[in-house]
mmCIF file of C-alpha atoms and ligand atoms in Angstrom:
data_model
loop_
_atom_site.group_PDB
_atom_site.id
_atom_site.type_symbol
_atom_site.label_atom_id
_atom_site.label_comp_id
_atom_site.label_asym_id
_atom_site.label_seq_id
_atom_site.Cartn_x
_atom_site.Cartn_y
_atom_site.Cartn_z
ATOM 1 C CA MET A 315 -0.160 1.225 -58.529
ATOM 2 C CA LYS A 316 1.482 -1.155 -56.094
ATOM 3 C CA ALA A 317 3.122 0.356 -53.037
ATOM 4 C CA LEU A 318 5.042 -1.051 -50.094
ATOM 5 C CA ILE A 319 4.858 0.581 -46.665
ATOM 6 C CA LEU A 320 7.650 -0.312 -44.285
ATOM 7 C CA GLY A 321 5.804 -0.104 -41.004
ATOM 8 C CA GLY A 322 5.803 -0.807 -37.292
ATOM 9 C CA THR A 323 4.813 2.730 -36.247
ATOM 10 C CA THR A 324 1.779 4.911 -35.549
ATOM 11 C CA GLU A 325 2.509 6.827 -38.767
ATOM 12 C CA ALA A 326 2.507 3.640 -40.853
ATOM 13 C CA ALA A 327 -0.798 2.613 -39.278
ATOM 14 C CA ALA A 328 -2.293 6.039 -40.103
ATOM 15 C CA LEU A 329 -1.179 5.755 -43.731
ATOM 16 C CA ALA A 330 -2.576 2.217 -43.918
ATOM 17 C CA ARG A 331 -5.961 3.521 -42.736
ATOM 18 C CA LEU A 332 -5.919 6.195 -45.474
ATOM 19 C CA LEU A 333 -5.042 3.590 -48.105
ATOM 20 C CA ASN A 334 -7.643 1.042 -47.021
ATOM 21 C CA GLY A 335 -9.937 0.559 -50.017
ATOM 22 C CA HIS A 336 -8.069 3.138 -52.142
ATOM 23 C CA ALA A 337 -9.222 3.219 -55.757
ATOM 24 C CA VAL A 338 -5.808 3.106 -57.453
ATOM 25 C CA ILE A 339 -3.160 2.356 -54.844
ATOM 26 C CA GLU A 340 -2.754 -1.243 -53.831
ATOM 27 C CA ALA A 341 -0.551 -1.142 -50.758
ATOM 28 C CA THR A 342 1.047 -3.819 -48.616
ATOM 29 C CA VAL A 343 2.517 -3.206 -45.169
ATOM 30 C CA SER A 344 5.717 -4.871 -44.000
ATOM 31 C CA LEU A 345 6.444 -5.495 -40.319
ATOM 32 C CA ALA A 346 9.722 -6.781 -38.891
ATOM 33 C CA GLY A 347 7.965 -9.242 -36.589
ATOM 34 C CA ARG A 348 9.628 -8.009 -33.389
ATOM 35 C CA THR A 349 6.455 -7.270 -31.411
ATOM 36 C CA LYS A 350 4.775 -10.411 -30.085
ATOM 37 C CA GLN A 351 1.221 -9.103 -30.507
ATOM 38 C CA PRO A 352 1.427 -6.392 -33.175
ATOM 39 C CA VAL A 353 -1.497 -4.121 -33.921
ATOM 40 C CA LEU A 354 -2.152 -5.255 -37.494
ATOM 41 C CA PRO A 355 -2.962 -2.597 -40.120
ATOM 42 C CA PRO A 356 -6.127 -2.805 -42.262
ATOM 43 C CA LEU A 357 -4.116 -3.775 -45.366
ATOM 44 C CA PRO A 358 -2.417 -6.953 -46.596
ATOM 45 C CA THR A 359 0.551 -7.423 -44.277
ATOM 46 C CA ARG A 360 3.754 -9.423 -44.629
ATOM 47 C CA ILE A 361 5.919 -10.093 -41.573
ATOM 48 C CA GLY A 362 9.688 -10.672 -41.309
ATOM 49 C CA GLY A 363 12.986 -9.429 -42.730
ATOM 50 C CA PHE A 364 13.711 -9.378 -46.461
ATOM 51 C CA GLY A 365 17.334 -10.516 -46.216
ATOM 52 C CA GLY A 366 19.259 -7.246 -46.523
ATOM 53 C CA VAL A 367 19.430 -4.839 -49.460
ATOM 54 C CA ASP A 368 19.476 -7.564 -52.135
ATOM 55 C CA GLY A 369 16.524 -9.376 -50.561
ATOM 56 C CA LEU A 370 14.497 -6.170 -50.369
ATOM 57 C CA ALA A 371 15.409 -5.189 -53.950
ATOM 58 C CA ALA A 372 14.342 -8.649 -55.169
ATOM 59 C CA HIS A 373 11.059 -8.398 -53.216
ATOM 60 C CA LEU A 374 10.296 -5.022 -54.826
ATOM 61 C CA VAL A 375 10.947 -6.280 -58.343
ATOM 62 C CA GLU A 376 9.206 -9.658 -57.922
ATOM 63 C CA ASN A 377 6.083 -8.014 -56.508
ATOM 64 C CA GLY A 378 5.933 -5.209 -59.068
ATOM 65 C CA ILE A 379 6.235 -2.522 -56.370
ATOM 66 C CA GLN A 380 6.256 0.979 -57.896
ATOM 67 C CA ALA A 381 6.680 3.105 -54.764
ATOM 68 C CA VAL A 382 8.002 2.591 -51.234
ATOM 69 C CA VAL A 383 7.135 4.569 -48.113
ATOM 70 C CA ASP A 384 9.619 4.034 -45.309
ATOM 71 C CA ALA A 385 7.403 4.668 -42.284
ATOM 72 C CA THR A 386 9.638 2.792 -39.852
ATOM 73 C CA HIS A 387 10.698 4.184 -36.490
ATOM 74 C CA PRO A 388 13.304 6.990 -36.624
ATOM 75 C CA PHE A 389 15.731 4.716 -34.725
ATOM 76 C CA ALA A 390 15.256 1.748 -37.091
ATOM 77 C CA ASP A 391 18.333 2.808 -39.053
ATOM 78 C CA GLN A 392 19.213 -0.526 -40.656
ATOM 79 C CA ILE A 393 15.944 -1.047 -42.526
ATOM 80 C CA SER A 394 15.938 2.633 -43.579
ATOM 81 C CA ALA A 395 19.469 2.327 -44.983
ATOM 82 C CA ASN A 396 18.434 -0.891 -46.744
ATOM 83 C CA ALA A 397 15.347 0.774 -48.231
ATOM 84 C CA ALA A 398 17.429 3.702 -49.502
ATOM 85 C CA ALA A 399 19.961 1.340 -51.113
ATOM 86 C CA ALA A 400 17.355 -1.060 -52.565
ATOM 87 C CA CYS A 401 15.302 1.790 -54.085
ATOM 88 C CA ARG A 402 18.452 3.389 -55.528
ATOM 89 C CA LYS A 403 19.401 0.052 -57.031
ATOM 90 C CA THR A 404 15.973 -0.624 -58.571
ATOM 91 C CA GLY A 405 15.065 2.994 -59.429
ATOM 92 C CA ILE A 406 11.845 2.773 -57.374
ATOM 93 C CA PRO A 407 10.723 6.081 -55.762
ATOM 94 C CA LEU A 408 11.113 6.211 -51.971
ATOM 95 C CA LEU A 409 9.660 8.581 -49.374
ATOM 96 C CA VAL A 410 10.356 8.654 -45.643
ATOM 97 C CA LEU A 411 7.331 9.201 -43.400
ATOM 98 C CA THR A 412 8.577 10.030 -39.935
ATOM 99 C CA ARG A 413 7.348 11.979 -36.933
ATOM 100 C CA LYS A 414 9.125 15.193 -36.028
ATOM 101 C CA PRO A 415 11.697 14.986 -33.241
ATOM 102 C CA TRP A 416 10.850 16.492 -29.856
ATOM 103 C CA LEU A 417 12.435 19.835 -29.053
ATOM 104 C CA PRO A 418 13.337 20.951 -25.530
ATOM 105 C CA GLY A 419 11.155 23.698 -24.059
ATOM 106 C CA GLU A 420 11.520 26.072 -21.150
ATOM 107 C CA GLY A 421 12.261 24.240 -17.918
ATOM 108 C CA ASP A 422 13.527 21.094 -19.632
ATOM 109 C CA ARG A 423 16.790 19.631 -18.385
ATOM 110 C CA TRP A 424 17.846 17.530 -21.375
ATOM 111 C CA ILE A 425 21.300 16.061 -21.807
ATOM 112 C CA GLY A 426 21.688 15.228 -25.500
ATOM 113 C CA VAL A 427 23.813 12.194 -26.366
ATOM 114 C CA PRO A 428 24.580 10.592 -29.750
ATOM 115 C CA ASP A 429 23.909 6.952 -28.849
ATOM 116 C CA MET A 430 22.978 4.496 -26.094
ATOM 117 C CA ASP A 431 26.589 3.910 -24.934
ATOM 118 C CA ALA A 432 26.917 7.641 -24.341
ATOM 119 C CA ALA A 433 23.568 7.602 -22.496
ATOM 120 C CA ALA A 434 24.841 4.932 -20.079
ATOM 121 C CA GLU A 435 27.989 7.002 -19.501
ATOM 122 C CA ALA A 436 26.013 10.234 -18.976
ATOM 123 C CA LEU A 437 24.019 8.592 -16.160
ATOM 124 C CA ARG A 438 26.984 8.244 -13.813
ATOM 125 C CA PRO A 439 26.588 11.572 -11.943
ATOM 126 C CA LEU A 440 22.789 11.733 -12.286
ATOM 127 C CA GLY A 441 21.234 9.976 -9.309
ATOM 128 C CA GLU A 442 20.222 6.493 -8.261
ATOM 129 C CA HIS A 443 16.772 5.794 -9.715
ATOM 130 C CA VAL A 444 16.726 5.604 -13.514
ATOM 131 C CA PHE A 445 13.654 5.278 -15.743
ATOM 132 C CA LEU A 446 14.652 3.583 -19.023
ATOM 133 C CA THR A 447 12.096 4.294 -21.766
ATOM 134 C CA ILE A 448 14.185 3.215 -24.746
ATOM 135 C CA GLY A 449 12.372 0.118 -25.995
ATOM 136 C CA ARG A 450 13.696 -3.363 -25.392
ATOM 137 C CA GLN A 451 16.623 -3.846 -27.755
ATOM 138 C CA GLU A 452 19.421 -1.880 -26.122
ATOM 139 C CA VAL A 453 18.779 -2.258 -22.400
ATOM 140 C CA ALA A 454 21.876 -4.447 -21.924
ATOM 141 C CA VAL A 455 24.047 -1.404 -22.750
ATOM 142 C CA PHE A 456 23.272 -0.178 -19.219
ATOM 143 C CA GLU A 457 25.272 -3.056 -17.737
ATOM 144 C CA ALA A 458 28.125 -0.534 -18.172
ATOM 145 C CA THR A 459 26.498 1.478 -15.335
ATOM 146 C CA PRO A 460 25.258 -1.310 -13.049
ATOM 147 C CA ASP A 461 25.250 0.604 -9.735
ATOM 148 C CA LYS A 462 21.796 2.171 -10.319
ATOM 149 C CA THR A 463 18.204 1.086 -9.739
ATOM 150 C CA TYR A 464 16.475 0.763 -13.092
ATOM 151 C CA LEU A 465 12.796 0.948 -13.949
ATOM 152 C CA ILE A 466 12.502 -0.447 -17.489
ATOM 153 C CA ARG A 467 9.347 0.114 -19.541
ATOM 154 C CA ALA A 468 8.846 -1.619 -22.895
ATOM 155 C CA VAL A 469 6.117 -3.260 -24.993
ATOM 156 C CA ASP A 470 7.794 -6.684 -24.782
ATOM 157 C CA PRO A 471 10.519 -7.930 -22.398
ATOM 158 C CA PRO A 472 14.098 -6.896 -23.250
ATOM 159 C CA GLU A 473 16.151 -9.304 -25.328
ATOM 160 C CA PRO A 474 18.541 -10.240 -23.951
ATOM 161 C CA MET A 475 17.372 -9.654 -20.378
ATOM 162 C CA PRO A 476 19.957 -7.294 -18.902
ATOM 163 C CA ASN A 477 22.293 -8.363 -16.156
ATOM 164 C CA LEU A 478 21.434 -5.460 -13.860
ATOM 165 C CA PRO A 479 21.444 -6.188 -10.120
ATOM 166 C CA ARG A 480 18.534 -3.842 -9.355
ATOM 167 C CA HIS A 481 15.843 -3.514 -11.964
ATOM 168 C CA MET A 482 12.104 -3.701 -12.394
ATOM 169 C CA LEU A 483 10.234 -4.259 -15.638
ATOM 170 C CA ILE A 484 6.906 -2.717 -16.690
ATOM 171 C CA LEU A 485 5.318 -4.021 -19.896
ATOM 172 C CA ASP A 486 3.098 -1.348 -21.424
ATOM 173 C CA ARG A 487 2.407 -0.016 -24.894
ATOM 174 C CA GLY A 488 1.014 3.452 -24.181
ATOM 175 C CA PRO A 489 -0.230 6.002 -24.986
ATOM 176 C CA PHE A 490 0.643 7.351 -21.549
ATOM 177 C CA THR A 491 -1.039 10.208 -19.671
ATOM 178 C CA LEU A 492 0.598 13.045 -17.782
ATOM 179 C CA ASP A 493 -1.087 12.013 -14.505
ATOM 180 C CA GLY A 494 0.062 8.432 -15.007
ATOM 181 C CA GLU A 495 3.639 9.481 -15.735
ATOM 182 C CA LEU A 496 3.761 11.858 -12.738
ATOM 183 C CA ALA A 497 2.504 9.060 -10.477
ATOM 184 C CA LEU A 498 5.092 6.613 -11.873
ATOM 185 C CA LEU A 499 7.967 9.075 -11.345
ATOM 186 C CA ALA A 500 6.844 9.670 -7.752
ATOM 187 C CA GLU A 501 6.212 6.008 -6.926
ATOM 188 C CA HIS A 502 9.648 4.903 -8.129
ATOM 189 C CA ARG A 503 11.438 8.035 -6.875
ATOM 190 C CA ILE A 504 12.884 8.552 -10.347
ATOM 191 C CA ASP A 505 15.962 10.834 -10.507
ATOM 192 C CA VAL A 506 16.616 10.659 -14.245
ATOM 193 C CA ILE A 507 14.888 9.450 -17.427
ATOM 194 C CA VAL A 508 16.602 7.964 -20.492
ATOM 195 C CA SER A 509 14.691 8.383 -23.751
ATOM 196 C CA LYS A 510 15.256 8.174 -27.482
ATOM 197 C CA ASN A 511 14.221 11.308 -29.346
ATOM 198 C CA SER A 512 11.426 9.381 -31.038
ATOM 199 C CA GLY A 513 8.956 12.270 -31.275
ATOM 200 C CA GLY A 514 5.190 11.798 -31.456
ATOM 201 C CA THR A 515 2.434 12.187 -28.912
ATOM 202 C CA ALA A 516 1.971 8.637 -27.576
ATOM 203 C CA THR A 517 5.010 8.756 -25.275
ATOM 204 C CA GLU A 518 5.437 12.511 -24.917
ATOM 205 C CA ALA A 519 3.825 12.816 -21.461
ATOM 206 C CA LYS A 520 6.981 11.562 -19.732
ATOM 207 C CA LEU A 521 8.793 14.688 -20.960
ATOM 208 C CA GLU A 522 6.171 17.038 -19.540
ATOM 209 C CA ALA A 523 6.217 15.043 -16.289
ATOM 210 C CA ALA A 524 10.027 15.356 -16.136
ATOM 211 C CA ARG A 525 9.778 19.120 -16.749
ATOM 212 C CA ARG A 526 7.271 19.518 -13.910
ATOM 213 C CA ARG A 527 9.414 17.494 -11.528
ATOM 214 C CA SER A 528 12.633 19.154 -12.782
ATOM 215 C CA ILE A 529 14.036 15.717 -13.563
ATOM 216 C CA PRO A 530 16.881 15.512 -16.121
ATOM 217 C CA VAL A 531 16.303 13.560 -19.348
ATOM 218 C CA VAL A 532 19.218 11.876 -21.081
ATOM 219 C CA MET A 533 18.001 12.221 -24.678
ATOM 220 C CA VAL A 534 19.506 9.971 -27.341
ATOM 221 C CA GLU A 535 19.448 11.892 -30.619
ATOM 222 C CA ARG A 536 18.360 10.304 -33.885
ATOM 223 C CA PRO A 537 20.772 8.517 -36.178
ATOM 224 C CA PRO A 538 21.543 10.457 -39.378
ATOM 225 C CA GLY A 539 19.157 9.917 -42.301
ATOM 226 C CA ASN A 540 19.965 8.650 -45.789
ATOM 227 C CA GLY A 541 19.279 11.815 -47.780
ATOM 228 C CA VAL A 542 15.761 10.626 -48.730
ATOM 229 C CA ALA A 543 12.866 13.143 -48.997
ATOM 230 C CA GLU A 544 10.812 13.224 -45.775
ATOM 231 C CA VAL A 545 7.260 14.059 -44.776
ATOM 232 C CA HIS A 546 5.840 14.127 -41.254
ATOM 233 C CA ASP A 547 2.201 13.172 -41.699
ATOM 234 C CA ALA A 548 0.305 10.359 -43.357
ATOM 235 C CA GLY A 549 -1.761 12.732 -45.518
ATOM 236 C CA SER A 550 1.394 14.055 -47.197
ATOM 237 C CA ALA A 551 2.584 10.515 -47.879
ATOM 238 C CA LEU A 552 -0.810 9.698 -49.408
ATOM 239 C CA ARG A 553 -0.595 12.751 -51.681
ATOM 240 C CA TRP A 554 2.915 11.702 -52.764
ATOM 241 C CA LEU A 555 1.631 8.222 -53.646
ATOM 242 C CA GLU A 556 -1.369 9.634 -55.470
ATOM 243 C CA GLY A 557 0.892 11.999 -57.385
ATOM 244 C CA LEU A 558 2.957 9.029 -58.519
ATOM 245 C CA ALA A 559 -0.172 7.109 -59.419
ATOM 246 C CA GLY A 560 -1.408 10.030 -61.508
ATOM 247 C CA HIS A 561 -4.527 10.038 -59.359
ATOM 248 C CA ALA A 562 -6.520 13.244 -58.750
ATOM 249 C CA ARG A 563 -5.636 14.784 -55.415
ATOM 250 C CA THR A 564 -8.239 14.677 -52.688
ATOM 251 C CA PRO A 565 -9.400 18.216 -51.791
HETATM 252 N N1 NAP B 1906 14.126 0.932 -33.110
HETATM 253 C C1 NAP B 1906 13.118 1.396 -32.399
HETATM 254 O O1 NAP B 1906 13.305 2.141 -31.424
HETATM 255 C C2 NAP B 1906 11.699 1.035 -32.764
HETATM 256 C C3 NAP B 1906 10.647 1.543 -31.971
HETATM 257 C C4 NAP B 1906 9.316 1.247 -32.317
HETATM 258 C C5 NAP B 1906 9.060 0.483 -33.424
HETATM 259 N N2 NAP B 1906 10.096 0.009 -34.181
HETATM 260 C C6 NAP B 1906 9.746 -0.802 -35.362
HETATM 261 O O2 NAP B 1906 10.232 -2.103 -35.130
HETATM 262 C C7 NAP B 1906 10.721 -2.671 -36.346
HETATM 263 C C8 NAP B 1906 12.154 -3.108 -36.160
HETATM 264 O O3 NAP B 1906 12.944 -2.028 -35.764
HETATM 265 P P1 NAP B 1906 14.523 -2.189 -35.593
HETATM 266 O O4 NAP B 1906 15.056 -0.961 -34.951
HETATM 267 O O5 NAP B 1906 14.806 -3.538 -35.027
HETATM 268 O O6 NAP B 1906 14.961 -2.231 -37.132
HETATM 269 P P2 NAP B 1906 16.419 -2.160 -37.797
HETATM 270 O O7 NAP B 1906 17.461 -2.383 -36.774
HETATM 271 O O8 NAP B 1906 16.499 -0.928 -38.611
HETATM 272 O O9 NAP B 1906 16.325 -3.384 -38.800
HETATM 273 C C9 NAP B 1906 16.957 -4.635 -38.565
HETATM 274 C C10 NAP B 1906 16.426 -5.628 -39.577
HETATM 275 O O10 NAP B 1906 15.062 -5.954 -39.277
HETATM 276 C C11 NAP B 1906 14.322 -6.106 -40.474
HETATM 277 N N3 NAP B 1906 13.259 -5.093 -40.500
HETATM 278 C C12 NAP B 1906 13.170 -3.931 -39.784
HETATM 279 N N4 NAP B 1906 12.024 -3.303 -40.037
HETATM 280 C C13 NAP B 1906 11.359 -4.069 -40.945
HETATM 281 C C14 NAP B 1906 10.085 -3.955 -41.579
HETATM 282 N N5 NAP B 1906 9.251 -2.928 -41.335
HETATM 283 N N6 NAP B 1906 9.734 -4.943 -42.448
HETATM 284 C C15 NAP B 1906 10.552 -6.001 -42.694
HETATM 285 N N7 NAP B 1906 11.765 -6.159 -42.108
HETATM 286 C C16 NAP B 1906 12.154 -5.202 -41.243
HETATM 287 C C17 NAP B 1906 15.311 -5.966 -41.612
HETATM 288 O O11 NAP B 1906 15.801 -7.266 -41.860
HETATM 289 P P3 NAP B 1906 16.351 -7.715 -43.292
HETATM 290 O O12 NAP B 1906 17.694 -7.081 -43.429
HETATM 291 O O13 NAP B 1906 16.386 -9.191 -43.205
HETATM 292 O O14 NAP B 1906 15.374 -7.207 -44.319
HETATM 293 C C18 NAP B 1906 16.391 -5.086 -40.994
HETATM 294 O O15 NAP B 1906 17.644 -5.205 -41.613
HETATM 295 C C19 NAP B 1906 10.533 -1.613 -37.430
HETATM 296 O O16 NAP B 1906 9.361 -1.939 -38.137
HETATM 297 C C20 NAP B 1906 10.374 -0.318 -36.650
HETATM 298 O O17 NAP B 1906 9.535 0.603 -37.329
HETATM 299 C C21 NAP B 1906 11.390 0.261 -33.874
#
């Protein structure tokens, strides 16, 4: 059975490892091509957009794809909407593989906001030194709150580079440690962190560090889903694929 994994995440990479050399599932991974030096999965990989819903639907049909796993990032809402529409249109089964969102614990000072514009607005009363850990695509939104000192951390430089009078850029991919995050918060005298509610363990240490330092976190909540069935671990996605392929389940 031919399957397409929409990737670019730790979860997609985990599923690719499980499918490497699989007896009956022939999977391809698709990456958007945003990251300059992506960690390539151990499966055939195609890179670049499909050209919207119609382009994706045509790709699925032309390549004889019989199942799609949308393992893209929880904030990659355009490709997820496209996958939902293209699979509806072609009748191809679709599953979302996504990590669980983080939940606030005791001692957390989270300020939940629906989107990045609201995050920039929420910063106004929250201190001078801001740690932006939101990836590189939406940093320019913070030009609406320019009178802060920003520490920006991303895998690749922001595009476009923001017009912020006081900012510093750190390029790093993680995973990050608690000690490292505590040291970073202290060194840059961080008053507030801005984060997407991405979930997962690779970037979770910043939240524990914020809790220990009693630093508020402006937390951008996830965009709404598309009503597609979801699983949270690669093993469950593999079992779904194997079920479709009529393959015996692994014990
Ligand atoms: N957004 C985040 O915070 C974030 C964080 C970490 C990793 N990522 C990963 O980075 C990639 C891009 O994320 P995004 O937020 O820019 O996506 P997006 O806004 O949802 O998608 C924009 C367009 O990029 C193309 N695209 C996105 N993911 C693709 C994939 N896996 N394969 C082929 N084309 C893809 C599609 O182009 P066409 O319409 O031309 O098909 C899509 O319409 C995704 O693979 C995602 O998993 C995103």
